[in-house]
Short mmCIF file of the C-alpha atoms (twelve columns), coordinates in Angstrom:
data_MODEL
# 
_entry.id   MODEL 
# 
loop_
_atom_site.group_PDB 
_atom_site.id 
_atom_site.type_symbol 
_atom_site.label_atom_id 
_atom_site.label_alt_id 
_atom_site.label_comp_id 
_atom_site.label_asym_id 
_atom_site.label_seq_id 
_atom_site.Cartn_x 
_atom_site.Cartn_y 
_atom_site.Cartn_z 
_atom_site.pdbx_PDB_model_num 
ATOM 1   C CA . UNK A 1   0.104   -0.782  20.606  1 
ATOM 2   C CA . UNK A 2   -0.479  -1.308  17.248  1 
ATOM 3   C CA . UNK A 3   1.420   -1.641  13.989  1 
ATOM 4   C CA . UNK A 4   0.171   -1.030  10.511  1 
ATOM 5   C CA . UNK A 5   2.078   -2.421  7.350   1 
ATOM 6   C CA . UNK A 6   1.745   -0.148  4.058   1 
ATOM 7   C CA . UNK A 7   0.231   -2.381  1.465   1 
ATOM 8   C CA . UNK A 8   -2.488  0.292   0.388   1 
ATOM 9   C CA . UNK A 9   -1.457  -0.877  -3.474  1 
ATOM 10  C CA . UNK A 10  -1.680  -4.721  -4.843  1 
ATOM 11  C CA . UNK A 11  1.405   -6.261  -6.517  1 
ATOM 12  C CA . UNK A 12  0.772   -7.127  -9.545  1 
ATOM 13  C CA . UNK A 13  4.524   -8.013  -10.319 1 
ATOM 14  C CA . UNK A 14  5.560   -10.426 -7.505  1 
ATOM 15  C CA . UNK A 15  3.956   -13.740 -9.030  1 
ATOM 16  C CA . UNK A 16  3.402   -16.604 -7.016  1 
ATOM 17  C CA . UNK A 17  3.293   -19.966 -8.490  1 
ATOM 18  C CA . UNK A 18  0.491   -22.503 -6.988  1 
ATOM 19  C CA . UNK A 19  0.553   -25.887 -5.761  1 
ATOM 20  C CA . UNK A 20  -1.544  -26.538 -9.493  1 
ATOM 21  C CA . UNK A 21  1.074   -24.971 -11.065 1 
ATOM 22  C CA . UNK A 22  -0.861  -21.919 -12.053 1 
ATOM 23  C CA . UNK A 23  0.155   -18.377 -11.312 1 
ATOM 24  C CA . UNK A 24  -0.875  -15.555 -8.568  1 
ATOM 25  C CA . UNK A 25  0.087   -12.038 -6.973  1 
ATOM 26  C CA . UNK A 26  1.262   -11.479 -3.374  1 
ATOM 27  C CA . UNK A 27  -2.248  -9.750  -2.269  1 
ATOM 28  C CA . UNK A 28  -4.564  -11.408 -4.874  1 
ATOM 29  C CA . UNK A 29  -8.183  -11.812 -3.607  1 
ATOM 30  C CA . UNK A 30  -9.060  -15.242 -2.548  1 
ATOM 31  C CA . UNK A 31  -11.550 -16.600 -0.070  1 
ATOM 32  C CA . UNK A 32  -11.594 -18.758 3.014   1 
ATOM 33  C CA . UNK A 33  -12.034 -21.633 1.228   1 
ATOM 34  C CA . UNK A 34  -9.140  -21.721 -0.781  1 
ATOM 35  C CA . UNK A 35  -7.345  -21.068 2.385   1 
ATOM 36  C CA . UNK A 36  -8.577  -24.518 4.089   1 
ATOM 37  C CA . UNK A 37  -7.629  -25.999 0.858   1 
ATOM 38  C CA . UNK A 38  -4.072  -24.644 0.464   1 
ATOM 39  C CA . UNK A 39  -3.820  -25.308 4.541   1 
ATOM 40  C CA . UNK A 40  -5.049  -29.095 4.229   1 
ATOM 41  C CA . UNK A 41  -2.175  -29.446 1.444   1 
ATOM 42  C CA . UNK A 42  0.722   -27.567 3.561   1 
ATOM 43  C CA . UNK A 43  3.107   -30.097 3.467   1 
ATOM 44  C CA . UNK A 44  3.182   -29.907 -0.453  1 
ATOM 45  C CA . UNK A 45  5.244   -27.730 -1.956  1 
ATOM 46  C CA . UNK A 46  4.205   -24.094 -1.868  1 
ATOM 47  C CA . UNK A 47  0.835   -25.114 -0.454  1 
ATOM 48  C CA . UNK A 48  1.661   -23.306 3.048   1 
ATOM 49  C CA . UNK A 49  2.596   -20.197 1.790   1 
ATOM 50  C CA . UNK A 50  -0.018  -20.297 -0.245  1 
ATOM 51  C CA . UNK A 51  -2.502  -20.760 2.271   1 
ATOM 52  C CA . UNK A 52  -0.794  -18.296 4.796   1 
ATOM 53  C CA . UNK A 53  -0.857  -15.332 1.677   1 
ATOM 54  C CA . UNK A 54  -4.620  -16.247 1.599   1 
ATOM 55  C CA . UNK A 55  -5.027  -16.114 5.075   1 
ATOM 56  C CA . UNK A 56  -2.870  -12.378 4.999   1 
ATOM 57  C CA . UNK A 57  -5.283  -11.142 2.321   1 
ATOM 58  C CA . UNK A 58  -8.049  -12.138 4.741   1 
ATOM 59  C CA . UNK A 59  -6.628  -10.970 7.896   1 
ATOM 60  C CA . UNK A 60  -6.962  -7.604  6.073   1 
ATOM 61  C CA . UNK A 61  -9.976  -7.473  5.041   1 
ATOM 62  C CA . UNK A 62  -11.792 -9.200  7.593   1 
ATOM 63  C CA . UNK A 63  -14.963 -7.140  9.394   1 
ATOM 64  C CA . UNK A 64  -14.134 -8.057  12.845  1 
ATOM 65  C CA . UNK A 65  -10.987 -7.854  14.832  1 
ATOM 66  C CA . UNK A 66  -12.259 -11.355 15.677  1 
ATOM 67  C CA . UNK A 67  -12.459 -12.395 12.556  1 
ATOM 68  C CA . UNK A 68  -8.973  -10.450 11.408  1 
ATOM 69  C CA . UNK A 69  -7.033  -11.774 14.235  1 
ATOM 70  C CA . UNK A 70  -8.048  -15.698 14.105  1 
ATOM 71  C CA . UNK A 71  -7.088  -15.635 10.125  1 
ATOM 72  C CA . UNK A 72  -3.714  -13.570 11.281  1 
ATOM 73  C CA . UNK A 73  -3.355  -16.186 13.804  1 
ATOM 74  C CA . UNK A 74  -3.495  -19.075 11.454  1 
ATOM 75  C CA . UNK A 75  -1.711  -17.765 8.465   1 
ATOM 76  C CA . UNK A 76  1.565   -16.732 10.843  1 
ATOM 77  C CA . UNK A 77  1.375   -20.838 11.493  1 
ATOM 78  C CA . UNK A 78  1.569   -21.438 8.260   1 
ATOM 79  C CA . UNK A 79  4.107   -19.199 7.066   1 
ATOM 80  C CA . UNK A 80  6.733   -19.854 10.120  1 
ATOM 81  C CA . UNK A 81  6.068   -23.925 9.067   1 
ATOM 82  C CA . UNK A 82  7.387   -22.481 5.241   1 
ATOM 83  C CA . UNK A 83  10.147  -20.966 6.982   1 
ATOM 84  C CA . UNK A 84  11.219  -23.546 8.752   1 
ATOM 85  C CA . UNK A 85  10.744  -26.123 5.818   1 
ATOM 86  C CA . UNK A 86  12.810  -23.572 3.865   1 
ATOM 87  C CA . UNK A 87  14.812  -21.070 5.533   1 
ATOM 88  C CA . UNK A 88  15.621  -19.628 2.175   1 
ATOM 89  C CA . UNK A 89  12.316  -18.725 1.590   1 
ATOM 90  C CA . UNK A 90  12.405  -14.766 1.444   1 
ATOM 91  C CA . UNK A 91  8.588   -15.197 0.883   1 
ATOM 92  C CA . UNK A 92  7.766   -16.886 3.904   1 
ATOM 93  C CA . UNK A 93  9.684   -14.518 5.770   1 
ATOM 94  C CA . UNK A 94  7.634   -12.043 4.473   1 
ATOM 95  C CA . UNK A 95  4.492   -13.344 5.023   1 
ATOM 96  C CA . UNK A 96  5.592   -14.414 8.331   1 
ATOM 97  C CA . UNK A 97  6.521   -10.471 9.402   1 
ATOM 98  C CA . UNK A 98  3.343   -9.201  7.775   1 
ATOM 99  C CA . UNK A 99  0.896   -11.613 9.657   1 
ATOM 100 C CA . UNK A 100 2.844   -10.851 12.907  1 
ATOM 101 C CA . UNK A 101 2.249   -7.432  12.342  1 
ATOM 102 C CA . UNK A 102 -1.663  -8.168  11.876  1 
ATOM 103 C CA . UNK A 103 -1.525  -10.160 14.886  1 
ATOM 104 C CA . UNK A 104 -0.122  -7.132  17.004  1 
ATOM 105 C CA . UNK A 105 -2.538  -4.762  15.193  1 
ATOM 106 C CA . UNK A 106 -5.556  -6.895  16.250  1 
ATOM 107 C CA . UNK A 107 -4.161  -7.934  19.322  1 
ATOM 108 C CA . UNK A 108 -2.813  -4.756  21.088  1 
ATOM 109 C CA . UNK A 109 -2.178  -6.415  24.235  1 
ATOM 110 C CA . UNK A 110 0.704   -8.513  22.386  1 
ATOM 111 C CA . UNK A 111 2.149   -5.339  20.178  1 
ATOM 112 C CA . UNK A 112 5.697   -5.208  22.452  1 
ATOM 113 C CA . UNK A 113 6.019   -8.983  22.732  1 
ATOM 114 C CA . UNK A 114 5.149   -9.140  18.889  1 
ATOM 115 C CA . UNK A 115 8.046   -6.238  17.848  1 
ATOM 116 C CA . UNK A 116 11.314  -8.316  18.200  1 
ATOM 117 C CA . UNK A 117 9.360   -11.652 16.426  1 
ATOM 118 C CA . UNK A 118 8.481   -9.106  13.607  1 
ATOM 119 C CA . UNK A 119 11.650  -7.271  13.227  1 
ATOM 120 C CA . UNK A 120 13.620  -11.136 12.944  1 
ATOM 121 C CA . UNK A 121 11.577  -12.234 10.377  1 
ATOM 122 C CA . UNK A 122 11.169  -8.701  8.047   1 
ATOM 123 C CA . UNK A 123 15.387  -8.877  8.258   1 
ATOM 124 C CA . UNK A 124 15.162  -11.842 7.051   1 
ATOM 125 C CA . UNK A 125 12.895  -10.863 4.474   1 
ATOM 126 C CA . UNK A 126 15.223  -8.194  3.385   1 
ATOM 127 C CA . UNK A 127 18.247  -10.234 3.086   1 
ATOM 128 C CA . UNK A 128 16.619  -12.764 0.919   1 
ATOM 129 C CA . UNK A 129 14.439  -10.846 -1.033  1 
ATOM 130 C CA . UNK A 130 14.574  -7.400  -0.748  1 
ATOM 131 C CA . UNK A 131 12.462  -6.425  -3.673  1 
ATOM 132 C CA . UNK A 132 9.759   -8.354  -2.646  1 
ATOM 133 C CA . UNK A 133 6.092   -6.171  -2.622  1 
ATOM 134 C CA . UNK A 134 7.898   -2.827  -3.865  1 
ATOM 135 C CA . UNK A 135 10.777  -3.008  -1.396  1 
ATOM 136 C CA . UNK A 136 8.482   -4.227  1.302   1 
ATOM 137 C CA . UNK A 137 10.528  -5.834  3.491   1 
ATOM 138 C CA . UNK A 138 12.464  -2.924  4.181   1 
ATOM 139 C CA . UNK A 139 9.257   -0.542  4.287   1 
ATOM 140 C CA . UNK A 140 7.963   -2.717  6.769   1 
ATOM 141 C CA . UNK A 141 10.993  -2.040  9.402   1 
ATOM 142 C CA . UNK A 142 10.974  1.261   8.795   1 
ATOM 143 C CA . UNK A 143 7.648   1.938   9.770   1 
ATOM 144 C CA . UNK A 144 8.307   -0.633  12.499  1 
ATOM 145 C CA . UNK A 145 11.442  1.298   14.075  1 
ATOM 146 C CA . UNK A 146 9.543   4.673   13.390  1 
ATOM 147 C CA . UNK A 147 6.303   3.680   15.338  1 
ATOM 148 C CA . UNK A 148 7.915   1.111   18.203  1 
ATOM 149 C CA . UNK A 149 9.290   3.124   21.607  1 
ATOM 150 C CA . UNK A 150 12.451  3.396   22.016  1 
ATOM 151 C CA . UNK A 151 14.754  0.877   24.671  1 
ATOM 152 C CA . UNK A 152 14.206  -0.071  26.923  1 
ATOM 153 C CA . UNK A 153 10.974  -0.233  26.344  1 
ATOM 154 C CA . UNK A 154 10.998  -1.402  22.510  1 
ATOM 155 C CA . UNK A 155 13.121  -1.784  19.179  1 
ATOM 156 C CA . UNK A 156 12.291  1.949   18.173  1 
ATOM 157 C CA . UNK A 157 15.021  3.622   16.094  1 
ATOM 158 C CA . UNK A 158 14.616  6.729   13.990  1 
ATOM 159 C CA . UNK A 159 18.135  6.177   12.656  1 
ATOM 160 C CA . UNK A 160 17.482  2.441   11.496  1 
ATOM 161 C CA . UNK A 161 13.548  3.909   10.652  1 
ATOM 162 C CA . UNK A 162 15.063  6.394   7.935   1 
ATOM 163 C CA . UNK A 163 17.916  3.596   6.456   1 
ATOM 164 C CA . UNK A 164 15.369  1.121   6.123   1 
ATOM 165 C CA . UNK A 165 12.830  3.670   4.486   1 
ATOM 166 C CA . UNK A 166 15.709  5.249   2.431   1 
ATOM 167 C CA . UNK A 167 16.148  1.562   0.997   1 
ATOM 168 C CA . UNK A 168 12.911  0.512   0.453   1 
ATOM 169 C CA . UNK A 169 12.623  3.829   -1.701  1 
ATOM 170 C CA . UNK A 170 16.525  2.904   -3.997  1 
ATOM 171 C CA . UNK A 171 14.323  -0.602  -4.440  1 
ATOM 172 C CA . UNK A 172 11.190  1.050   -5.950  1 
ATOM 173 C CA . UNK A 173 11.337  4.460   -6.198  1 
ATOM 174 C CA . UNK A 174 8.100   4.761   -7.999  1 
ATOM 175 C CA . UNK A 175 6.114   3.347   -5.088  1 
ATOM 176 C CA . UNK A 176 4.183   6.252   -3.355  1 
ATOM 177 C CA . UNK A 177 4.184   4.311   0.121   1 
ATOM 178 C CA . UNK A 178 8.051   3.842   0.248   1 
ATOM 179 C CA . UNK A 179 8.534   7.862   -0.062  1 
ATOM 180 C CA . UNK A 180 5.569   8.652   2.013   1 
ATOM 181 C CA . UNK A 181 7.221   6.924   4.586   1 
ATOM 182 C CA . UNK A 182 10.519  8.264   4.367   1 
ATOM 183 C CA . UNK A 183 8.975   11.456  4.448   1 
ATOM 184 C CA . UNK A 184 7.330   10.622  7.882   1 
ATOM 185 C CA . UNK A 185 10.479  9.605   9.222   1 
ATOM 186 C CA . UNK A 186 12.488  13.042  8.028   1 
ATOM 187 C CA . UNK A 187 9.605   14.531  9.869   1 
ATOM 188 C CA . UNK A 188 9.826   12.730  13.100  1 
ATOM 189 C CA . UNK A 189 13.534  13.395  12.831  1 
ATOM 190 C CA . UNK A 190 13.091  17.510  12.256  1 
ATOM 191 C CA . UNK A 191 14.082  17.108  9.093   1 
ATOM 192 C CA . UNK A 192 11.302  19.669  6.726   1 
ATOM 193 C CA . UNK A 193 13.389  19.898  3.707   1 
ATOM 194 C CA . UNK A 194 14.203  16.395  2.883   1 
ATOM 195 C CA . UNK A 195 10.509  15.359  3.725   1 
ATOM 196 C CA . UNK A 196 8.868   18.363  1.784   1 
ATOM 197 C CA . UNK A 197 11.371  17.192  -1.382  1 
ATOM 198 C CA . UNK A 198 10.060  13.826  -0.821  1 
ATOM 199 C CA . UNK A 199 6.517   14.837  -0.948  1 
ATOM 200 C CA . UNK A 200 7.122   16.424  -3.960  1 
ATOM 201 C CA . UNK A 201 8.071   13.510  -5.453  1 
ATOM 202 C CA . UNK A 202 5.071   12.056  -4.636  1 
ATOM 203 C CA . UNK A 203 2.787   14.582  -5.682  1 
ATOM 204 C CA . UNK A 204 5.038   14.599  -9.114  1 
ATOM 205 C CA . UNK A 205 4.799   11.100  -9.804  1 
ATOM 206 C CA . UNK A 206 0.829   11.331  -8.890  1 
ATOM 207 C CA . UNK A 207 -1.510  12.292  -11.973 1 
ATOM 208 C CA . UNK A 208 -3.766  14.617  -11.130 1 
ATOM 209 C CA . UNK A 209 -7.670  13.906  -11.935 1 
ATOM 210 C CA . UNK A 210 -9.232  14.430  -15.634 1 
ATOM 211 C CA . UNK A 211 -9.752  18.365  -15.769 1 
ATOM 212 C CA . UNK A 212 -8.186  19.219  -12.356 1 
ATOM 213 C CA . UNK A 213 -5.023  19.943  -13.483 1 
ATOM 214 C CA . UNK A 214 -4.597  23.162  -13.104 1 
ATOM 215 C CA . UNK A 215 -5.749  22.925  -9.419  1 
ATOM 216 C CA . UNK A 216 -3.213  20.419  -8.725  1 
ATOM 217 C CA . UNK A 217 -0.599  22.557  -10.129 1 
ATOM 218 C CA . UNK A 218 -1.824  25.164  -7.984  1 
ATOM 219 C CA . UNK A 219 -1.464  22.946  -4.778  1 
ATOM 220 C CA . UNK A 220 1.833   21.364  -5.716  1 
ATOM 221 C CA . UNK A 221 3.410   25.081  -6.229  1 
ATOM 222 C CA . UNK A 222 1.613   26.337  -2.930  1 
ATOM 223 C CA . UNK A 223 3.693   22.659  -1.108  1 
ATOM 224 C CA . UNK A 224 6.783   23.803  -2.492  1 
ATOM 225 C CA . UNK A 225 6.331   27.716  -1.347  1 
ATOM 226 C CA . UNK A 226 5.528   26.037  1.942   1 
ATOM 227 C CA . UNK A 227 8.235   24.140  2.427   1 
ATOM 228 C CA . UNK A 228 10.539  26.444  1.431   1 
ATOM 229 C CA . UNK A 229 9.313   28.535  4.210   1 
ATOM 230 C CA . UNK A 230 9.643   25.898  6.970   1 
ATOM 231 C CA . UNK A 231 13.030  25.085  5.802   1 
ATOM 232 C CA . UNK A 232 13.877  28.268  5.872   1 
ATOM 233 C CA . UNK A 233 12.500  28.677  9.501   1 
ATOM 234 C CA . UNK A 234 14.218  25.991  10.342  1 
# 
């Protein structure tokens, strides 16, 4: 079982201060190195979420599942030690649910035990700090309850899947991912309309490329044709 967090776009406004006292985004490039660093100075302030960010940014990226899950592994250390040196810490909660999630999507084996530990900490994410990566917290248990089975077997819940979604998109509306998956959700739920007018909003919102806009025109009147007719059929 796997589950995969929507981060497809780097925040650039969620700034994180450093142990240094100098200033970095939530999915800024770094490398291993500065994640020993950050890791060796955990017990200073900020240094452990710090280090498990780094280690986030390089369970993504990494080219083995290997590789991905061992720096998933070590960053979800980190980031439950910042959590429970500061409950408070919306951040760590964060990072905490995120690298869980890595862990379960490089580590299928431990996707159902890994659910519940993921859905704790991304609620607490969302009560702390709910804007946090473009509404991320509650994008993240959306596509959690939208992807998990249902009891008894799991936490799945379309009901909670399209809340969570339908919050994520009142925190940034602008943010492609947080409509995208709403519109999954509407769709999992039988629901063409709303996930058509959705889409629409994404393909509004999305520029089309130098000198193709009159195709794009083309294809966003031919979506809207379309999903008039399912609606309709529907």
């Amino acid at each position: 079982m796997i589950f995969l967090f929507l981060t497809a776009c780097a925040s650039t406004r969620d700034v994180m201060r450093l142990p240094d006292g100098e200033e970095t985004t939530l999915w800024s490039p770094c490398t291993r190195d500065q994640a020993v660093l950050w890791e060796k100075d955990a017990g200073k302030s900020g240094a452990a979420v710090q280090a498990a960010r780094c280690y986030a940014v390089l369970a993504q990226n990494g080219k083995t599942r290997v590789i991905r899950l061992e720096n998933a592994l070590k960053g979800r250390k980190l980031a439950e030690a910042a959590v429970a040196r500061d409950p408070e810490n919306g951040m760590a909660h964060y990072l905490a649910a995120y690298l869980a999630g890595l862990e379960a999507e490089n580590d299928t084996l431990r996707g159902l035990a890994l659910a519940p530990v993921i859905e704790r900490s991304a609620l607490e994410a969302a009560r702390l700090s709910p804007q946090l990566d473009h509404g991320g917290p509650d994008r993240m248990l959306g596509e959690l309850y939208l992807r998990a089975p249902g009891p008894p077997v799991s936490i799945g819940d379309l009901e909670k899947a399209l809340a969570h979604y339908k919050r994520a998109v009142v925190r940034d509306p602008d943010f492609f991912e947080n409509r995208l998956g709403l519109a999954k959700a509407y769709l999992e739920d039988e629901e063409p309309g709303p996930a058509c007018d959705q889409l629409r909003k994404i393909l509004i919102c999305m520029p089309p490329c130098s000198g193709r806009e009159g195709p794009w025109q083309q294809a966003l009147d031919l979506m809207k044709q379309l999903c008039k007719m399912e609606t309709h059929d529907n």
